[in-house]
Amino acid sequence: MKFSVIMPLYNKAPYVAKAIGSVLAQSFTDYELIIVDDGSKDDSADIASKAIEGHKNCQLIRQENAGVSMTRNKGVTASQGVYLCFLDADDWWEPTFLEEMWKLIAEFADAGIYGTSYTIVNETKRKTRISPIGVESGFERGYINYCQVYAKTLAMPLWTGAVCIPRNVFDEMKGFPEGVKLGEDFLLWIRIALRYKVAFLNKPLAYYNQDVDAANRGVGKLHDPQCHMLWNLGFLAEEEKNNSDYKEMVDKLRTYGLMPYYLSKEYHEAACRELEKVDWKFQPMKVRRKYQRPLMWLKFQLVLRNVGSKCKQKLVCLKN
């Protein structure tokens, strides 16, 4: 078995059939599909069971709710493939995703992780765009410096639904970190990228669906710092001292990702402690000025943006 496709499933009834269908439609057929239902409260598991009926290379595992990291790790434990791919139950692939991955693996055998470009979809806002990953203009395929590419645009060069990992590398890294609710995938990617080569195909072969009920998404919420990737990077403290590429990337992620926490009464102090790690002299002037503004003014701007966003959403609904 060349590929194992791991699909965590939790309350994705409107989307899961499409996700499964995109796997079953793959032109490269040497794969298995492991779906792990993480205690869904809707009929997601029943829909998935019907979708894979008659397909011997597919199985559905049910468990009590344990979180996405434990769910993916359990799927890996139940799988047999030499290479691991991950597809969430609300996303989907082009039919040639696995075929193109297999070609990338053959061409860049030394890599510890493989990725492709992907398309971001938001049907509610009627927006579809290819993720602006920071590779050079004209780049088609090859090895990339993960930290440099990420820092350039802060668009994820490796996204869960568009990666492939050799099983031995996944096992070496002990899988996805359990207990982290935002950025658990990043914590795995960065561990791999700092030790192995990263091979990338600049061809959009996966679809990242952002048209999902906000209650079922980790992005856009304020998580307890213990569950957030930016508060779980202590194990890379030496890397931050000695690797300038990593330092540039992580500081940009901090200044961008910590602003909502900086504005929060509950997490303001925790955000300030993390922001003390930033080397501010290398940050753009507009970023420095933003953090230098009075806190009350920043909060007022946030309120105005939220009101404007809600008004825009209502206008879109009226037009529809």
CSV table of C-alpha atoms in Angstrom, one decimal:
chain,number,residue,atom,x,y,z
A,1,MET,CA,0.0,0.0,0.0
A,2,LYS,CA,1.6,3.3,-1.1
A,3,PHE,CA,-0.7,5.9,0.4
A,4,SER,CA,-2.9,6.0,3.5
A,5,VAL,CA,-5.4,8.9,3.4
A,6,ILE,CA,-6.5,9.9,6.9
A,7,MET,CA,-9.8,11.7,7.3
A,8,PRO,CA,-10.9,13.0,10.7
A,9,LEU,CA,-14.6,13.6,10.9
A,10,TYR,CA,-16.6,15.7,13.3
A,11,ASN,CA,-20.1,17.2,12.5
A,12,LYS,CA,-19.4,17.7,8.8
A,13,ALA,CA,-22.6,16.1,7.4
A,14,PRO,CA,-23.1,18.7,4.6
A,15,TYR,CA,-19.5,18.2,3.3
A,16,VAL,CA,-18.2,14.7,4.0
A,17,ALA,CA,-19.7,13.0,0.9
A,18,LYS,CA,-17.9,15.4,-1.4
A,19,ALA,CA,-14.6,14.9,0.5
A,20,ILE,CA,-14.9,11.1,0.3
A,21,GLY,CA,-15.9,11.3,-3.4
A,22,SER,CA,-12.8,13.3,-4.2
A,23,VAL,CA,-10.6,10.5,-2.7
A,24,LEU,CA,-12.5,7.7,-4.5
A,25,ALA,CA,-12.1,9.6,-7.8
A,26,GLN,CA,-8.3,9.5,-7.6
A,27,SER,CA,-6.5,8.5,-10.8
A,28,PHE,CA,-3.8,6.8,-8.6
A,29,THR,CA,-5.5,3.9,-7.0
A,30,ASP,CA,-2.9,2.3,-4.7
A,31,TYR,CA,-4.3,3.8,-1.5
A,32,GLU,CA,-6.5,3.2,1.5
A,33,LEU,CA,-9.0,5.7,3.1
A,34,ILE,CA,-9.2,5.7,6.9
A,35,ILE,CA,-12.1,7.8,8.2
A,36,VAL,CA,-12.2,8.4,12.0
A,37,ASP,CA,-15.4,9.8,13.3
A,38,ASP,CA,-14.6,11.8,16.4
A,39,GLY,CA,-18.0,11.4,18.2
A,40,SER,CA,-20.0,13.4,15.7
A,41,LYS,CA,-23.4,14.6,16.9
A,42,ASP,CA,-25.0,14.8,13.5
A,43,ASP,CA,-25.3,12.1,10.9
A,44,SER,CA,-21.8,12.5,9.5
A,45,ALA,CA,-20.8,9.0,10.3
A,46,ASP,CA,-23.8,7.4,8.6
A,47,ILE,CA,-23.2,9.5,5.5
A,48,ALA,CA,-19.6,8.4,5.4
A,49,SER,CA,-20.5,4.8,5.9
A,50,LYS,CA,-22.9,4.9,2.9
A,51,ALA,CA,-20.3,6.7,0.8
A,52,ILE,CA,-17.6,4.1,1.2
A,53,GLU,CA,-20.0,1.1,1.0
A,54,GLY,CA,-18.6,-1.5,-1.3
A,55,HIS,CA,-15.1,-0.1,-1.3
A,56,LYS,CA,-12.7,-2.6,0.3
A,57,ASN,CA,-9.9,-0.1,0.6
A,58,CYS,CA,-11.9,2.2,2.9
A,59,GLN,CA,-12.9,1.8,6.6
A,60,LEU,CA,-14.7,3.9,9.1
A,61,ILE,CA,-13.6,4.0,12.8
A,62,ARG,CA,-15.8,5.5,15.5
A,63,GLN,CA,-14.6,6.9,18.7
A,64,GLU,CA,-15.6,9.3,21.6
A,65,ASN,CA,-14.7,12.9,21.0
A,66,ALA,CA,-11.0,13.3,21.5
A,67,GLY,CA,-9.9,16.2,19.3
A,68,VAL,CA,-8.4,16.4,15.8
A,69,SER,CA,-4.8,15.5,16.7
A,70,MET,CA,-5.7,12.3,18.5
A,71,THR,CA,-8.1,11.5,15.8
A,72,ARG,CA,-5.5,11.9,13.0
A,73,ASN,CA,-3.0,9.9,15.1
A,74,LYS,CA,-5.5,7.1,15.6
A,75,GLY,CA,-6.1,7.0,11.9
A,76,VAL,CA,-2.4,6.7,11.2
A,77,THR,CA,-2.1,3.8,13.7
A,78,ALA,CA,-4.9,2.0,11.9
A,79,SER,CA,-3.3,2.5,8.5
A,80,GLN,CA,-0.7,0.6,6.5
A,81,GLY,CA,0.5,2.9,3.7
A,82,VAL,CA,4.1,4.0,3.3
A,83,TYR,CA,3.1,7.6,2.8
A,84,LEU,CA,0.5,9.5,4.8
A,85,CYS,CA,-1.9,12.1,3.4
A,86,PHE,CA,-4.6,14.0,5.4
A,87,LEU,CA,-7.9,15.4,4.2
A,88,ASP,CA,-10.4,17.0,6.5
A,89,ALA,CA,-14.0,16.1,5.9
A,90,ASP,CA,-15.0,19.5,4.5
A,91,ASP,CA,-12.2,19.8,2.0
A,92,TRP,CA,-11.5,18.0,-1.3
A,93,TRP,CA,-8.9,17.1,-3.9
A,94,GLU,CA,-8.4,17.2,-7.6
A,95,PRO,CA,-8.5,13.7,-9.1
A,96,THR,CA,-4.8,13.8,-9.8
A,97,PHE,CA,-3.7,14.7,-6.3
A,98,LEU,CA,-2.2,11.4,-5.3
A,99,GLU,CA,-0.8,10.8,-8.8
A,100,GLU,CA,1.1,14.1,-8.7
A,101,MET,CA,2.3,13.4,-5.2
A,102,TRP,CA,3.7,10.1,-6.3
A,103,LYS,CA,5.6,11.8,-9.1
A,104,LEU,CA,6.9,14.4,-6.6
A,105,ILE,CA,8.1,11.7,-4.2
A,106,ALA,CA,9.9,9.9,-7.1
A,107,GLU,CA,11.7,13.1,-8.1
A,108,PHE,CA,12.6,14.4,-4.7
A,109,ALA,CA,13.1,11.2,-2.7
A,110,ASP,CA,15.2,12.9,0.1
A,111,ALA,CA,12.3,15.1,1.3
A,112,GLY,CA,10.7,14.6,4.7
A,113,ILE,CA,7.5,16.2,3.7
A,114,TYR,CA,5.8,17.0,0.4
A,115,GLY,CA,3.2,19.7,-0.4
A,116,THR,CA,1.3,21.3,-3.2
A,117,SER,CA,-0.4,24.6,-3.7
A,118,TYR,CA,-4.1,24.8,-2.9
A,119,THR,CA,-7.3,26.8,-3.6
A,120,ILE,CA,-9.1,28.7,-0.8
A,121,VAL,CA,-12.9,28.5,-1.2
A,122,ASN,CA,-15.5,30.6,0.5
A,123,GLU,CA,-18.8,30.2,-1.3
A,124,THR,CA,-20.7,32.4,1.2
A,125,LYS,CA,-18.6,35.3,0.2
A,126,ARG,CA,-18.4,34.1,-3.4
A,127,LYS,CA,-14.6,34.1,-3.2
A,128,THR,CA,-12.2,31.5,-4.6
A,129,ARG,CA,-8.5,32.2,-4.8
A,130,ILE,CA,-5.2,30.3,-5.0
A,131,SER,CA,-3.3,30.7,-1.7
A,132,PRO,CA,-0.6,33.3,-2.2
A,133,ILE,CA,2.3,31.0,-1.1
A,134,GLY,CA,5.6,32.9,-1.1
A,135,VAL,CA,7.5,31.0,-3.7
A,136,GLU,CA,9.4,32.8,-6.4
A,137,SER,CA,7.6,33.8,-9.6
A,138,GLY,CA,7.9,31.0,-12.1
A,139,PHE,CA,8.7,28.3,-9.5
A,140,GLU,CA,7.1,25.0,-10.5
A,141,ARG,CA,8.5,22.2,-8.3
A,142,GLY,CA,11.5,21.5,-6.1
A,143,TYR,CA,12.9,21.9,-2.6
A,144,ILE,CA,11.9,25.1,-0.7
A,145,ASN,CA,13.1,26.8,2.4
A,146,TYR,CA,9.9,26.4,4.5
A,147,CYS,CA,10.7,29.3,6.9
A,148,GLN,CA,11.6,31.8,4.2
A,149,VAL,CA,8.6,30.9,2.1
A,150,TYR,CA,6.2,31.1,5.0
A,151,ALA,CA,7.6,34.5,6.2
A,152,LYS,CA,7.3,36.1,2.8
A,153,THR,CA,3.4,36.2,2.6
A,154,LEU,CA,2.3,34.3,5.8
A,155,ALA,CA,0.3,32.1,3.6
A,156,MET,CA,0.8,28.5,4.8
A,157,PRO,CA,3.2,26.7,2.3
A,158,LEU,CA,2.2,23.4,3.9
A,159,TRP,CA,-1.5,23.0,4.5
A,160,THR,CA,-2.9,19.8,6.0
A,161,GLY,CA,-5.1,18.9,3.0
A,162,ALA,CA,-2.2,19.3,0.6
A,163,VAL,CA,0.7,17.4,2.2
A,164,CYS,CA,2.2,14.0,2.2
A,165,ILE,CA,4.6,12.6,4.9
A,166,PRO,CA,6.6,9.4,4.8
A,167,ARG,CA,5.4,7.1,7.6
A,168,ASN,CA,8.8,6.8,9.1
A,169,VAL,CA,9.2,10.6,9.4
A,170,PHE,CA,5.7,10.9,11.0
A,171,ASP,CA,6.6,8.2,13.5
A,172,GLU,CA,9.9,9.8,14.3
A,173,MET,CA,8.1,13.1,15.1
A,174,LYS,CA,5.5,11.2,17.2
A,175,GLY,CA,2.6,12.5,15.1
A,176,PHE,CA,0.4,15.5,15.7
A,177,PRO,CA,0.8,17.1,19.2
A,178,GLU,CA,-2.2,16.3,21.3
A,179,GLY,CA,-3.9,19.0,23.3
A,180,VAL,CA,-3.2,21.8,20.8
A,181,LYS,CA,-6.3,23.2,19.2
A,182,LEU,CA,-4.8,25.8,16.8
A,183,GLY,CA,-1.7,25.1,14.8
A,184,GLU,CA,-1.2,21.5,15.7
A,185,ASP,CA,-0.4,20.8,12.1
A,186,PHE,CA,2.2,23.7,12.0
A,187,LEU,CA,4.0,22.2,15.0
A,188,LEU,CA,4.4,19.0,13.1
A,189,TRP,CA,5.4,20.7,9.9
A,190,ILE,CA,8.1,22.9,11.5
A,191,ARG,CA,9.7,20.0,13.3
A,192,ILE,CA,10.0,18.1,10.0
A,193,ALA,CA,11.1,21.2,8.0
A,194,LEU,CA,13.9,22.0,10.4
A,195,ARG,CA,15.3,18.4,10.1
A,196,TYR,CA,14.4,17.4,6.5
A,197,LYS,CA,14.1,18.8,3.1
A,198,VAL,CA,10.7,20.1,2.0
A,199,ALA,CA,9.5,19.3,-1.6
A,200,PHE,CA,6.8,21.5,-3.1
A,201,LEU,CA,4.7,21.4,-6.2
A,202,ASN,CA,3.4,24.8,-7.2
A,203,LYS,CA,0.2,23.4,-8.7
A,204,PRO,CA,-3.2,23.8,-6.9
A,205,LEU,CA,-4.5,20.3,-6.4
A,206,ALA,CA,-6.5,20.7,-3.2
A,207,TYR,CA,-9.4,22.9,-2.0
A,208,TYR,CA,-9.4,24.5,1.5
A,209,ASN,CA,-13.1,25.1,2.3
A,210,GLN,CA,-13.6,28.1,4.6
A,211,ASP,CA,-17.4,28.1,4.1
A,212,VAL,CA,-17.9,26.1,7.2
A,213,ASP,CA,-19.9,26.7,10.4
A,214,ALA,CA,-17.6,28.8,12.6
A,215,ALA,CA,-18.5,26.7,15.6
A,216,ASN,CA,-16.7,23.8,14.0
A,217,ARG,CA,-13.5,25.7,13.1
A,218,GLY,CA,-10.4,26.3,15.2
A,219,VAL,CA,-9.5,29.5,13.3
A,220,GLY,CA,-11.1,32.8,14.4
A,221,LYS,CA,-11.4,31.9,18.0
A,222,LEU,CA,-9.4,32.8,21.1
A,223,HIS,CA,-7.9,29.7,22.5
A,224,ASP,CA,-6.4,29.2,25.9
A,225,PRO,CA,-2.6,29.8,25.4
A,226,GLN,CA,-1.8,26.3,26.4
A,227,CYS,CA,-3.7,25.1,23.3
A,228,HIS,CA,-2.3,27.6,20.8
A,229,MET,CA,0.8,26.9,18.7
A,230,LEU,CA,2.5,30.2,19.4
A,231,TRP,CA,2.7,29.4,23.2
A,232,ASN,CA,4.0,25.9,22.4
A,233,LEU,CA,7.3,26.7,20.7
A,234,GLY,CA,9.5,26.6,23.7
A,235,PHE,CA,11.2,23.4,22.4
A,236,LEU,CA,12.6,25.5,19.6
A,237,ALA,CA,14.2,28.1,21.8
A,238,GLU,CA,17.7,27.2,20.6
A,239,GLU,CA,16.6,27.2,17.0
A,240,GLU,CA,15.2,30.7,17.5
A,241,LYS,CA,18.7,31.9,18.7
A,242,ASN,CA,20.7,30.3,15.9
A,243,ASN,CA,18.4,30.1,12.9
A,244,SER,CA,17.7,33.5,11.3
A,245,ASP,CA,15.1,32.1,8.9
A,246,TYR,CA,13.2,30.5,11.7
A,247,LYS,CA,13.5,33.7,13.8
A,248,GLU,CA,12.1,35.9,11.0
A,249,MET,CA,9.2,33.6,10.4
A,250,VAL,CA,8.2,33.0,14.0
A,251,ASP,CA,8.4,36.8,14.8
A,252,LYS,CA,6.1,37.6,11.9
A,253,LEU,CA,3.6,34.9,13.1
A,254,ARG,CA,3.7,36.4,16.6
A,255,THR,CA,3.1,40.0,15.5
A,256,TYR,CA,0.2,38.9,13.2
A,257,GLY,CA,-1.3,36.1,15.3
A,258,LEU,CA,-1.1,37.6,18.7
A,259,MET,CA,-3.0,40.8,18.0
A,260,PRO,CA,-6.4,39.4,18.9
A,261,TYR,CA,-5.0,38.2,22.2
A,262,TYR,CA,-3.2,41.5,22.8
A,263,LEU,CA,-6.6,43.2,22.5
A,264,SER,CA,-8.3,40.7,24.8
A,265,LYS,CA,-8.7,41.5,28.5
A,266,GLU,CA,-8.3,37.9,29.4
A,267,TYR,CA,-5.2,37.1,27.4
A,268,HIS,CA,-3.5,40.5,27.1
A,269,GLU,CA,-0.7,39.8,29.7
A,270,ALA,CA,0.0,36.4,28.1
A,271,ALA,CA,0.3,38.0,24.7
A,272,CYS,CA,2.6,40.7,26.0
A,273,ARG,CA,5.0,38.1,27.4
A,274,GLU,CA,5.1,36.3,24.0
A,275,LEU,CA,5.6,39.6,22.2
A,276,GLU,CA,8.6,40.4,24.3
A,277,LYS,CA,10.4,37.6,22.4
A,278,VAL,CA,10.0,39.6,19.1
A,279,ASP,CA,13.1,41.3,17.6
A,280,TRP,CA,11.2,44.5,16.9
A,281,LYS,CA,14.0,46.2,15.0
A,282,PHE,CA,13.4,43.8,12.1
A,283,GLN,CA,9.6,44.3,12.0
A,284,PRO,CA,8.1,46.6,9.4
A,285,MET,CA,7.4,50.2,10.6
A,286,LYS,CA,3.6,49.7,10.1
A,287,VAL,CA,3.7,46.7,12.5
A,288,ARG,CA,5.7,48.6,15.1
A,289,ARG,CA,3.4,51.6,14.9
A,290,LYS,CA,0.4,49.4,15.3
A,291,TYR,CA,1.6,47.9,18.6
A,292,GLN,CA,2.6,51.4,19.8
A,293,ARG,CA,-0.9,52.8,19.4
A,294,PRO,CA,-3.1,53.2,22.5
A,295,LEU,CA,-4.8,50.0,23.4
A,296,MET,CA,-8.2,51.7,23.6
A,297,TRP,CA,-7.8,53.0,20.0
A,298,LEU,CA,-6.9,49.6,18.7
A,299,LYS,CA,-10.0,48.1,20.4
A,300,PHE,CA,-12.2,50.8,18.9
A,301,GLN,CA,-10.8,50.0,15.4
A,302,LEU,CA,-11.5,46.3,16.0
A,303,VAL,CA,-15.2,47.1,16.9
A,304,LEU,CA,-15.5,49.2,13.7
A,305,ARG,CA,-14.1,46.4,11.6
A,306,ASN,CA,-16.4,43.8,13.1
A,307,VAL,CA,-19.5,46.1,12.6
A,308,GLY,CA,-18.4,46.7,9.0
A,309,SER,CA,-17.9,42.9,8.4
A,310,LYS,CA,-21.4,42.1,9.8
A,311,CYS,CA,-23.0,44.8,7.6
A,312,LYS,CA,-21.2,43.4,4.5
A,313,GLN,CA,-22.4,39.9,5.3
A,314,LYS,CA,-26.0,41.2,5.6
A,315,LEU,CA,-25.7,42.9,2.3
A,316,VAL,CA,-24.5,39.7,0.7
A,317,CYS,CA,-27.5,37.8,2.2
A,318,LEU,CA,-29.9,40.4,0.9
A,319,LYS,CA,-28.4,40.2,-2.6
A,320,ASN,CA,-28.8,36.4,-2.6
